mmCIF file of C-alpha atoms in Angstrom:
data_model
loop_
_atom_site.group_PDB
_atom_site.id
_atom_site.type_symbol
_atom_site.label_atom_id
_atom_site.label_comp_id
_atom_site.label_asym_id
_atom_site.label_seq_id
_atom_site.Cartn_x
_atom_site.Cartn_y
_atom_site.Cartn_z
ATOM 1 C CA MET S 1 133.224 137.292 -43.632
ATOM 2 C CA ALA S 2 129.414 137.163 -43.484
ATOM 3 C CA SER S 3 127.811 135.248 -40.625
ATOM 4 C CA ASP S 4 125.842 132.074 -41.302
ATOM 5 C CA GLU S 5 122.661 134.032 -40.605
ATOM 6 C CA ASP S 6 123.532 136.579 -43.295
ATOM 7 C CA ARG S 7 124.605 133.845 -45.713
ATOM 8 C CA ARG S 8 121.294 132.026 -45.238
ATOM 9 C CA LYS S 9 119.508 135.078 -46.613
ATOM 10 C CA LEU S 10 121.917 135.377 -49.546
ATOM 11 C CA LEU S 11 121.797 131.662 -50.335
ATOM 12 C CA LYS S 12 118.050 131.252 -50.093
ATOM 13 C CA PRO S 13 116.922 129.178 -53.103
ATOM 14 C CA LYS S 14 115.276 131.028 -55.968
ATOM 15 C CA VAL S 15 113.753 128.313 -58.123
ATOM 16 C CA ALA S 16 111.163 128.657 -60.873
ATOM 17 C CA ALA S 17 108.105 126.400 -60.942
ATOM 18 C CA GLU S 18 109.392 124.701 -64.097
ATOM 19 C CA GLU S 19 112.584 123.655 -62.307
ATOM 20 C CA VAL S 20 110.573 122.411 -59.311
ATOM 21 C CA LEU S 21 108.503 120.256 -61.657
ATOM 22 C CA SER S 22 111.706 118.936 -63.202
ATOM 23 C CA ILE S 23 112.971 117.953 -59.739
ATOM 24 C CA LEU S 24 109.740 116.086 -59.020
ATOM 25 C CA ASN S 25 109.863 114.216 -62.317
ATOM 26 C CA ASP S 26 113.557 113.360 -61.989
ATOM 27 C CA PHE S 27 113.560 112.203 -58.374
ATOM 28 C CA TYR S 28 110.075 111.520 -57.043
ATOM 29 C CA VAL S 29 107.827 110.346 -59.875
ATOM 30 C CA ALA S 30 107.767 106.726 -60.981
ATOM 31 C CA GLY S 31 106.080 105.123 -63.978
ATOM 32 C CA ASP S 32 103.002 106.947 -65.186
ATOM 33 C CA GLU S 33 102.570 109.076 -62.040
ATOM 34 C CA HIS S 34 101.679 112.710 -62.657
ATOM 35 C CA ALA S 35 103.295 115.625 -60.798
ATOM 36 C CA GLU S 36 102.238 119.265 -60.576
ATOM 37 C CA VAL S 37 103.408 122.366 -58.732
ATOM 38 C CA LEU S 38 100.559 124.249 -57.049
ATOM 39 C CA ARG S 39 102.319 127.240 -55.467
ATOM 40 C CA GLU S 40 105.325 128.471 -53.536
ATOM 41 C CA LEU S 41 104.845 128.805 -49.771
ATOM 42 C CA ASP S 42 106.307 131.325 -47.345
ATOM 43 C CA SER S 43 109.698 130.430 -45.913
ATOM 44 C CA TYR S 44 112.359 132.402 -44.035
ATOM 45 C CA ASP S 45 115.506 131.057 -45.670
ATOM 46 C CA ASP S 46 114.519 127.874 -47.528
ATOM 47 C CA ALA S 47 112.136 127.452 -50.459
ATOM 48 C CA ASN S 48 108.928 125.465 -49.915
ATOM 49 C CA TYR S 49 106.433 124.385 -52.570
ATOM 50 C CA LEU S 50 103.018 122.803 -52.341
ATOM 51 C CA VAL S 51 102.996 120.056 -54.960
ATOM 52 C CA LYS S 52 100.871 117.103 -55.993
ATOM 53 C CA ILE S 53 101.922 113.639 -57.103
ATOM 54 C CA ASP S 54 99.065 111.548 -58.447
ATOM 55 C CA GLY S 55 96.568 113.754 -56.615
ATOM 56 C CA GLU S 56 98.332 113.505 -53.235
ATOM 57 C CA ARG S 57 99.528 116.818 -51.817
ATOM 58 C CA ALA S 58 103.102 117.058 -50.563
ATOM 59 C CA LEU S 59 105.642 119.676 -49.504
ATOM 60 C CA LEU S 60 108.853 120.012 -51.497
ATOM 61 C CA LYS S 61 111.566 121.725 -49.422
ATOM 62 C CA ILE S 62 114.765 123.091 -50.971
ATOM 63 C CA HIS S 63 117.219 123.863 -48.171
ATOM 64 C CA ASN S 64 119.289 127.048 -48.113
ATOM 65 C CA GLY S 65 122.908 127.025 -49.192
ATOM 66 C CA VAL S 66 124.357 127.133 -45.672
ATOM 67 C CA GLU S 67 122.587 124.016 -44.380
ATOM 68 C CA SER S 68 123.042 122.250 -47.727
ATOM 69 C CA GLU S 69 126.752 122.985 -47.793
ATOM 70 C CA LYS S 70 127.264 121.519 -44.320
ATOM 71 C CA TYR S 71 125.150 118.441 -45.059
ATOM 72 C CA ILE S 72 127.025 117.707 -48.308
ATOM 73 C CA ARG S 73 130.445 118.308 -46.731
ATOM 74 C CA LEU S 74 129.805 116.041 -43.741
ATOM 75 C CA HIS S 75 128.197 113.224 -45.706
ATOM 76 C CA ALA S 76 130.926 113.320 -48.351
ATOM 77 C CA ALA S 77 133.522 113.046 -45.570
ATOM 78 C CA ARG S 78 131.631 110.088 -44.100
ATOM 79 C CA LYS S 79 131.581 108.376 -47.465
ATOM 80 C CA ARG S 80 135.326 108.877 -47.882
ATOM 81 C CA ALA S 81 135.821 107.305 -44.456
ATOM 82 C CA GLU S 82 134.036 104.066 -45.411
ATOM 83 C CA PRO S 83 136.447 101.101 -45.256
ATOM 84 C CA ASN S 84 135.870 100.050 -48.867
ATOM 85 C CA ASN S 85 137.050 103.460 -50.094
ATOM 86 C CA GLY S 86 140.527 102.860 -48.744
ATOM 87 C CA GLU S 87 141.264 106.535 -48.045
ATOM 88 C CA GLY S 88 142.137 105.918 -44.407
ATOM 89 C CA VAL S 89 140.366 109.030 -43.088
ATOM 90 C CA SER S 90 138.277 109.332 -39.942
ATOM 91 C CA ALA S 91 134.539 109.924 -40.222
ATOM 92 C CA PRO S 92 133.344 113.296 -38.869
ATOM 93 C CA THR S 93 131.557 113.119 -35.540
ATOM 94 C CA GLU S 94 129.287 116.119 -36.157
ATOM 95 C CA SER S 95 126.088 116.162 -38.211
ATOM 96 C CA SER S 96 123.898 118.799 -39.853
ATOM 97 C CA ILE S 97 120.532 120.271 -38.934
ATOM 98 C CA ILE S 98 119.086 118.357 -41.897
ATOM 99 C CA ASP S 99 120.127 115.129 -40.165
ATOM 100 C CA LEU S 100 118.405 116.346 -36.989
ATOM 101 C CA HIS S 101 115.169 116.916 -38.895
ATOM 102 C CA THR S 102 115.330 113.402 -40.339
ATOM 103 C CA ALA S 103 115.779 111.980 -36.836
ATOM 104 C CA LEU S 104 112.910 114.133 -35.522
ATOM 105 C CA TYR S 105 110.441 113.101 -38.218
ATOM 106 C CA ASN S 106 111.294 109.419 -37.868
ATOM 107 C CA HIS S 107 110.980 109.576 -34.083
ATOM 108 C CA LEU S 108 107.731 111.561 -33.927
ATOM 109 C CA ALA S 109 106.156 109.205 -36.479
ATOM 110 C CA LYS S 110 106.095 106.408 -33.883
ATOM 111 C CA PRO S 111 102.422 105.651 -33.110
ATOM 112 C CA GLU S 112 102.874 105.597 -29.336
ATOM 113 C CA TYR S 113 103.423 109.363 -29.276
ATOM 114 C CA ASN S 114 100.261 110.357 -31.173
ATOM 115 C CA VAL S 115 102.080 113.387 -32.609
ATOM 116 C CA ASN S 116 101.257 114.058 -36.237
ATOM 117 C CA THR S 117 103.702 116.001 -38.350
ATOM 118 C CA CYS S 118 105.204 115.646 -41.812
ATOM 119 C CA LYS S 119 107.106 112.532 -42.848
ATOM 120 C CA THR S 120 109.932 112.360 -45.364
ATOM 121 C CA ILE S 121 109.142 110.667 -48.692
ATOM 122 C CA PRO S 122 112.107 108.675 -50.086
ATOM 123 C CA VAL S 123 113.484 109.496 -53.516
ATOM 124 C CA LYS S 124 112.590 107.165 -56.383
ATOM 125 C CA ARG S 125 115.885 106.991 -58.276
ATOM 126 C CA PRO S 126 118.896 104.668 -58.509
ATOM 127 C CA PRO S 127 122.003 105.515 -56.458
ATOM 128 C CA SER S 128 124.327 108.099 -57.997
ATOM 129 C CA LYS S 129 127.687 109.635 -57.185
ATOM 130 C CA GLU S 130 125.818 112.039 -54.874
ATOM 131 C CA ASP S 131 124.131 109.209 -52.979
ATOM 132 C CA TYR S 132 125.354 109.365 -49.375
ATOM 133 C CA GLY S 133 123.206 106.498 -48.171
ATOM 134 C CA ASP S 134 120.409 108.892 -47.201
ATOM 135 C CA HIS S 135 117.463 108.192 -49.490
ATOM 136 C CA SER S 136 115.419 110.992 -47.940
ATOM 137 C CA VAL S 137 117.326 113.643 -49.915
ATOM 138 C CA CYS S 138 118.419 114.525 -53.421
ATOM 139 C CA ILE S 139 120.868 117.215 -54.519
ATOM 140 C CA ARG S 140 120.789 119.607 -57.461
ATOM 141 C CA LYS S 141 122.649 122.770 -58.446
ATOM 142 C CA LEU S 142 120.089 125.587 -58.264
ATOM 143 C CA PRO S 143 120.053 129.421 -58.308
ATOM 144 C CA VAL S 144 119.864 131.501 -55.130
ATOM 145 C CA VAL S 145 118.504 134.978 -54.426
ATOM 146 C CA SER S 146 121.940 136.644 -54.363
ATOM 147 C CA SER S 147 123.033 137.659 -57.849
ATOM 148 C CA GLU S 148 126.608 137.742 -56.562
ATOM 149 C CA HIS S 149 126.604 133.996 -55.866
ATOM 150 C CA PRO S 150 126.558 131.279 -58.531
ATOM 151 C CA PRO S 151 124.059 128.390 -58.409
ATOM 152 C CA GLN S 152 124.645 126.180 -55.377
ATOM 153 C CA ASN S 153 124.372 122.453 -54.734
ATOM 154 C CA LEU S 154 121.225 122.376 -52.590
ATOM 155 C CA VAL S 155 119.632 119.589 -50.590
ATOM 156 C CA ILE S 156 116.032 118.782 -51.513
ATOM 157 C CA ARG S 157 113.464 116.750 -49.598
ATOM 158 C CA LEU S 158 109.842 115.814 -50.175
ATOM 159 C CA HIS S 159 107.488 115.631 -47.179
ATOM 160 C CA THR S 160 103.972 114.413 -46.651
ATOM 161 C CA TRP S 161 101.417 117.196 -46.333
ATOM 162 C CA VAL S 162 99.821 117.881 -42.924
ATOM 163 C CA ASP S 163 96.113 118.319 -43.655
ATOM 164 C CA GLY S 164 94.244 121.255 -42.173
ATOM 165 C CA ILE S 165 94.805 124.986 -41.881
ATOM 166 C CA PRO S 166 97.116 127.062 -39.649
ATOM 167 C CA LEU S 167 95.432 128.186 -36.456
ATOM 168 C CA SER S 168 96.449 131.734 -37.421
ATOM 169 C CA SER S 169 94.089 131.506 -40.423
ATOM 170 C CA THR S 170 90.980 130.798 -38.359
ATOM 171 C CA LYS S 171 88.454 133.543 -37.684
ATOM 172 C CA PHE S 172 87.122 131.893 -34.540
ATOM 173 C CA PHE S 173 88.035 128.915 -32.416
ATOM 174 C CA PRO S 174 86.722 127.598 -29.065
ATOM 175 C CA LEU S 175 88.703 127.397 -25.851
ATOM 176 C CA GLU S 176 88.830 123.632 -26.324
ATOM 177 C CA THR S 177 91.129 124.174 -29.311
ATOM 178 C CA LEU S 178 93.620 125.921 -27.045
ATOM 179 C CA VAL S 179 93.400 123.043 -24.551
ATOM 180 C CA ASP S 180 93.977 120.563 -27.367
ATOM 181 C CA ALA S 181 97.033 122.531 -28.524
ATOM 182 C CA GLY S 182 98.472 122.306 -25.011
ATOM 183 C CA ALA S 183 97.862 118.562 -24.887
ATOM 184 C CA TYR S 184 99.539 118.141 -28.279
ATOM 185 C CA LEU S 185 102.539 120.187 -27.134
ATOM 186 C CA GLY S 186 102.800 118.049 -23.994
ATOM 187 C CA ARG S 187 102.848 114.830 -26.036
ATOM 188 C CA MET S 188 105.475 116.273 -28.346
ATOM 189 C CA CYS S 189 107.661 117.346 -25.399
ATOM 190 C CA HIS S 190 107.516 113.822 -23.966
ATOM 191 C CA ALA S 191 108.408 112.374 -27.365
ATOM 192 C CA LEU S 192 111.378 114.732 -27.736
ATOM 193 C CA ASP S 193 112.551 113.876 -24.215
ATOM 194 C CA ASP S 194 112.648 110.244 -25.344
ATOM 195 C CA LEU S 195 114.654 111.313 -28.397
ATOM 196 C CA VAL S 196 117.220 113.001 -26.122
ATOM 197 C CA ALA S 197 117.515 109.807 -24.090
ATOM 198 C CA SER S 198 117.760 107.443 -27.058
ATOM 199 C CA ASP S 199 119.662 109.294 -29.809
ATOM 200 C CA ALA S 200 123.010 110.792 -28.796
ATOM 201 C CA SER S 201 123.649 112.050 -32.325
ATOM 202 C CA ALA S 202 120.364 113.986 -32.486
ATOM 203 C CA LEU S 203 121.099 115.479 -29.065
ATOM 204 C CA GLU S 204 124.554 116.622 -30.166
ATOM 205 C CA ILE S 205 123.230 118.255 -33.362
ATOM 206 C CA SER S 206 120.520 120.078 -31.414
ATOM 207 C CA LYS S 207 123.111 121.811 -29.224
ATOM 208 C CA ARG S 208 124.046 124.224 -32.014
ATOM 209 C CA TYR S 209 124.159 127.962 -31.401
ATOM 210 C CA PHE S 210 120.811 129.552 -32.170
ATOM 211 C CA ALA S 211 120.255 133.291 -31.791
ATOM 212 C CA TRP S 212 116.599 132.864 -30.794
ATOM 213 C CA ASP S 213 117.506 130.580 -27.891
ATOM 214 C CA GLY S 214 116.407 132.491 -24.778
ATOM 215 C CA ARG S 215 119.748 131.807 -23.107
ATOM 216 C CA HIS S 216 121.397 134.112 -25.657
ATOM 217 C CA LEU S 217 119.274 137.176 -24.895
ATOM 218 C CA MET S 218 122.402 139.175 -23.992
ATOM 219 C CA ASP S 219 123.515 138.843 -27.622
ATOM 220 C CA ALA S 220 120.665 141.185 -28.556
ATOM 221 C CA MET S 221 122.186 144.071 -26.580
ATOM 222 C CA PRO S 222 124.205 145.564 -29.502
ATOM 223 C CA TYR S 223 120.976 145.994 -31.475
ATOM 224 C CA VAL S 224 119.072 147.934 -28.804
ATOM 225 C CA GLU S 225 120.617 151.244 -29.857
ATOM 226 C CA HIS S 226 118.885 150.900 -33.238
ATOM 227 C CA ILE S 227 115.413 151.133 -31.651
ATOM 228 C CA ASP S 228 114.168 154.607 -32.564
ATOM 229 C CA ASP S 229 111.522 155.036 -29.857
ATOM 230 C CA PRO S 230 113.370 156.020 -26.631
ATOM 231 C CA GLU S 231 110.653 154.605 -24.352
ATOM 232 C CA ARG S 232 110.683 151.278 -26.151
ATOM 233 C CA ARG S 233 114.489 151.258 -26.146
ATOM 234 C CA LYS S 234 114.447 151.845 -22.396
ATOM 235 C CA LEU S 235 111.921 149.031 -21.904
ATOM 236 C CA VAL S 236 113.945 146.532 -23.921
ATOM 237 C CA SER S 237 117.146 147.500 -22.094
ATOM 238 C CA SER S 238 115.429 146.984 -18.725
ATOM 239 C CA VAL S 239 114.233 143.505 -19.771
ATOM 240 C CA ILE S 240 117.735 142.506 -20.863
ATOM 241 C CA ASP S 241 119.243 143.945 -17.685
ATOM 242 C CA THR S 242 116.769 142.034 -15.513
ATOM 243 C CA PHE S 243 117.557 138.865 -17.454
ATOM 244 C CA ARG S 244 121.251 139.365 -16.739
ATOM 245 C CA LYS S 245 120.742 139.993 -13.022
ATOM 246 C CA VAL S 246 118.090 137.349 -12.297
ATOM 247 C CA ILE S 247 118.577 134.562 -14.824
ATOM 248 C CA LEU S 248 122.332 134.654 -15.412
ATOM 249 C CA GLU S 249 123.994 136.197 -12.350
ATOM 250 C CA GLY S 250 121.241 135.222 -9.910
ATOM 251 C CA GLY S 251 121.253 131.599 -11.027
ATOM 252 C CA GLU S 252 117.525 131.352 -11.684
ATOM 253 C CA GLY S 253 118.224 130.090 -15.198
ATOM 254 C CA ASN S 254 119.721 126.916 -13.733
ATOM 255 C CA LYS S 255 116.286 125.965 -12.399
ATOM 256 C CA PHE S 256 114.800 125.593 -15.890
ATOM 257 C CA ARG S 257 114.724 122.216 -17.580
ATOM 258 C CA LEU S 258 116.707 121.784 -20.793
ATOM 259 C CA GLY S 259 115.605 119.664 -23.731
ATOM 260 C CA ILE S 260 114.979 119.510 -27.453
ATOM 261 C CA ASN S 261 111.836 121.440 -28.275
ATOM 262 C CA HIS S 262 109.989 122.680 -31.345
ATOM 263 C CA GLY S 263 111.029 126.271 -30.700
ATOM 264 C CA ASP S 264 108.263 127.935 -32.730
ATOM 265 C CA PHE S 265 105.019 126.313 -31.605
ATOM 266 C CA SER S 266 102.945 129.336 -32.607
ATOM 267 C CA ASP S 267 99.512 129.695 -34.180
ATOM 268 C CA ALA S 268 101.180 129.857 -37.609
ATOM 269 C CA ASN S 269 102.677 126.380 -37.145
ATOM 270 C CA ILE S 270 99.772 124.676 -35.376
ATOM 271 C CA ILE S 271 97.571 122.936 -37.947
ATOM 272 C CA VAL S 272 93.909 122.435 -37.053
ATOM 273 C CA SER S 273 90.962 120.707 -38.696
ATOM 274 C CA ASP S 274 87.414 119.593 -37.940
ATOM 275 C CA LEU S 275 87.603 115.993 -39.080
ATOM 276 C CA ASP S 276 84.671 114.631 -37.058
ATOM 277 C CA ASN S 277 82.457 117.745 -36.773
ATOM 278 C CA THR S 278 83.268 118.166 -33.076
ATOM 279 C CA GLY S 279 85.115 121.460 -33.412
ATOM 280 C CA LEU S 280 88.612 122.528 -34.377
ATOM 281 C CA ARG S 281 91.255 120.146 -33.092
ATOM 282 C CA VAL S 282 94.996 120.061 -33.628
ATOM 283 C CA SER S 283 95.816 117.791 -36.554
ATOM 284 C CA GLY S 284 99.569 118.405 -36.561
ATOM 285 C CA ALA S 285 102.499 120.785 -36.259
ATOM 286 C CA ILE S 286 104.890 122.057 -38.915
ATOM 287 C CA ASP S 287 108.167 123.993 -39.261
ATOM 288 C CA PHE S 288 110.889 122.496 -37.056
ATOM 289 C CA GLY S 289 113.499 124.973 -38.312
ATOM 290 C CA ASP S 290 113.987 126.490 -34.836
ATOM 291 C CA THR S 291 114.374 123.141 -33.068
ATOM 292 C CA VAL S 292 117.372 123.180 -30.728
ATOM 293 C CA TYR S 293 118.356 121.987 -27.259
ATOM 294 C CA ARG S 294 117.434 124.829 -24.927
ATOM 295 C CA LEU S 295 115.286 125.931 -22.001
ATOM 296 C CA VAL S 296 111.953 124.166 -22.303
ATOM 297 C CA ILE S 297 109.704 126.516 -20.322
ATOM 298 C CA PRO S 298 110.195 129.894 -22.140
ATOM 299 C CA PRO S 299 109.085 128.627 -25.611
ATOM 300 C CA MET S 300 106.022 127.033 -24.003
ATOM 301 C CA CYS S 301 105.189 130.324 -22.260
ATOM 302 C CA GLY S 302 105.675 132.196 -25.530
ATOM 303 C CA CYS S 303 103.291 129.828 -27.265
ATOM 304 C CA ARG S 304 100.717 130.272 -24.512
ATOM 305 C CA CYS S 305 100.978 134.083 -24.690
ATOM 306 C CA GLN S 306 100.563 134.118 -28.483
ATOM 307 C CA LEU S 307 97.509 131.878 -28.341
ATOM 308 C CA LEU S 308 95.913 133.802 -25.473
ATOM 309 C CA VAL S 309 96.395 137.083 -27.340
ATOM 310 C CA LYS S 310 94.747 135.544 -30.389
ATOM 311 C CA LEU S 311 91.902 134.182 -28.251
ATOM 312 C CA GLU S 312 91.343 137.633 -26.716
ATOM 313 C CA THR S 313 91.360 139.201 -30.208
ATOM 314 C CA LEU S 314 88.807 136.674 -31.427
ATOM 315 C CA ASP S 315 86.629 137.316 -28.384
ATOM 316 C CA ARG S 316 86.646 141.052 -29.178
ATOM 317 C CA ARG S 317 85.678 140.364 -32.782
ATOM 318 C CA ARG S 318 82.886 138.099 -31.630
ATOM 319 C CA ALA S 319 81.648 140.756 -29.206
ATOM 320 C CA ARG S 320 81.620 143.417 -31.931
ATOM 321 C CA SER S 321 79.765 141.125 -34.315
ATOM 322 C CA THR S 322 76.952 140.658 -31.752
ATOM 323 C CA ASP S 323 76.551 144.357 -30.931
#
């Protein structure tokens, strides 16, 4: 049986622009509002589209078949467990990653955190047989990339658009932008710590297995033999071996703090803008697909390394342009 990771690739949505427009008109457009599909955006295993409704940009996300399947199964079970249904079954205690994202967006939207990210736009339709009491989603049977799989019932959500451009798209940025990114990340970490303390359900969902969690580095060992370059293979093996000896067996890993964190706070997911002509500042963060409960420090260090490498690259470009 294929792993969930493999199935996510097979069950990635493959939806034409005409169908996306149909979804907007059926679920998110009211009265004489006008919807349009601008373009499809990059996504690892979901399908994202930049759309407009009455001139306002938004992000339409169609979740992959794996996450959709779990969401639908759990929410259907919860609905069957409602007292008025009379089925006498117990409600499931687990939730899906889609539920975690809903909790994250609602929590980070609180003004006291000053953390801008996307917000979920409720559907504009009457309840149906697929209504699980969550008006942030709609469900439609849609095709996927695998020709061997029939169309799947997929979960769809519409999000507000985070204005600005990815930091990775900038040609130059000042050091102050890097400082601002660190301050933003700090505020977000504090906000997510509060989420851990206040929402037991969100905490439980976030404790899912995630291959990119640094604690699971040993799981990468079977793939090392596929590295063609012997020197690089030796280097990777030495890093994994040191991780085993120092972090796992030596107990150093127990000194790191655990918490819910973004997991991919890179220059591709940091949105910047120059709203007041004072230089590029962080206007938000996107892509919470890697959000799990894990070691807090390593992702922050990874973010810092990525940004410093980019800053060094930009400095070299600037130096060449002045020669």
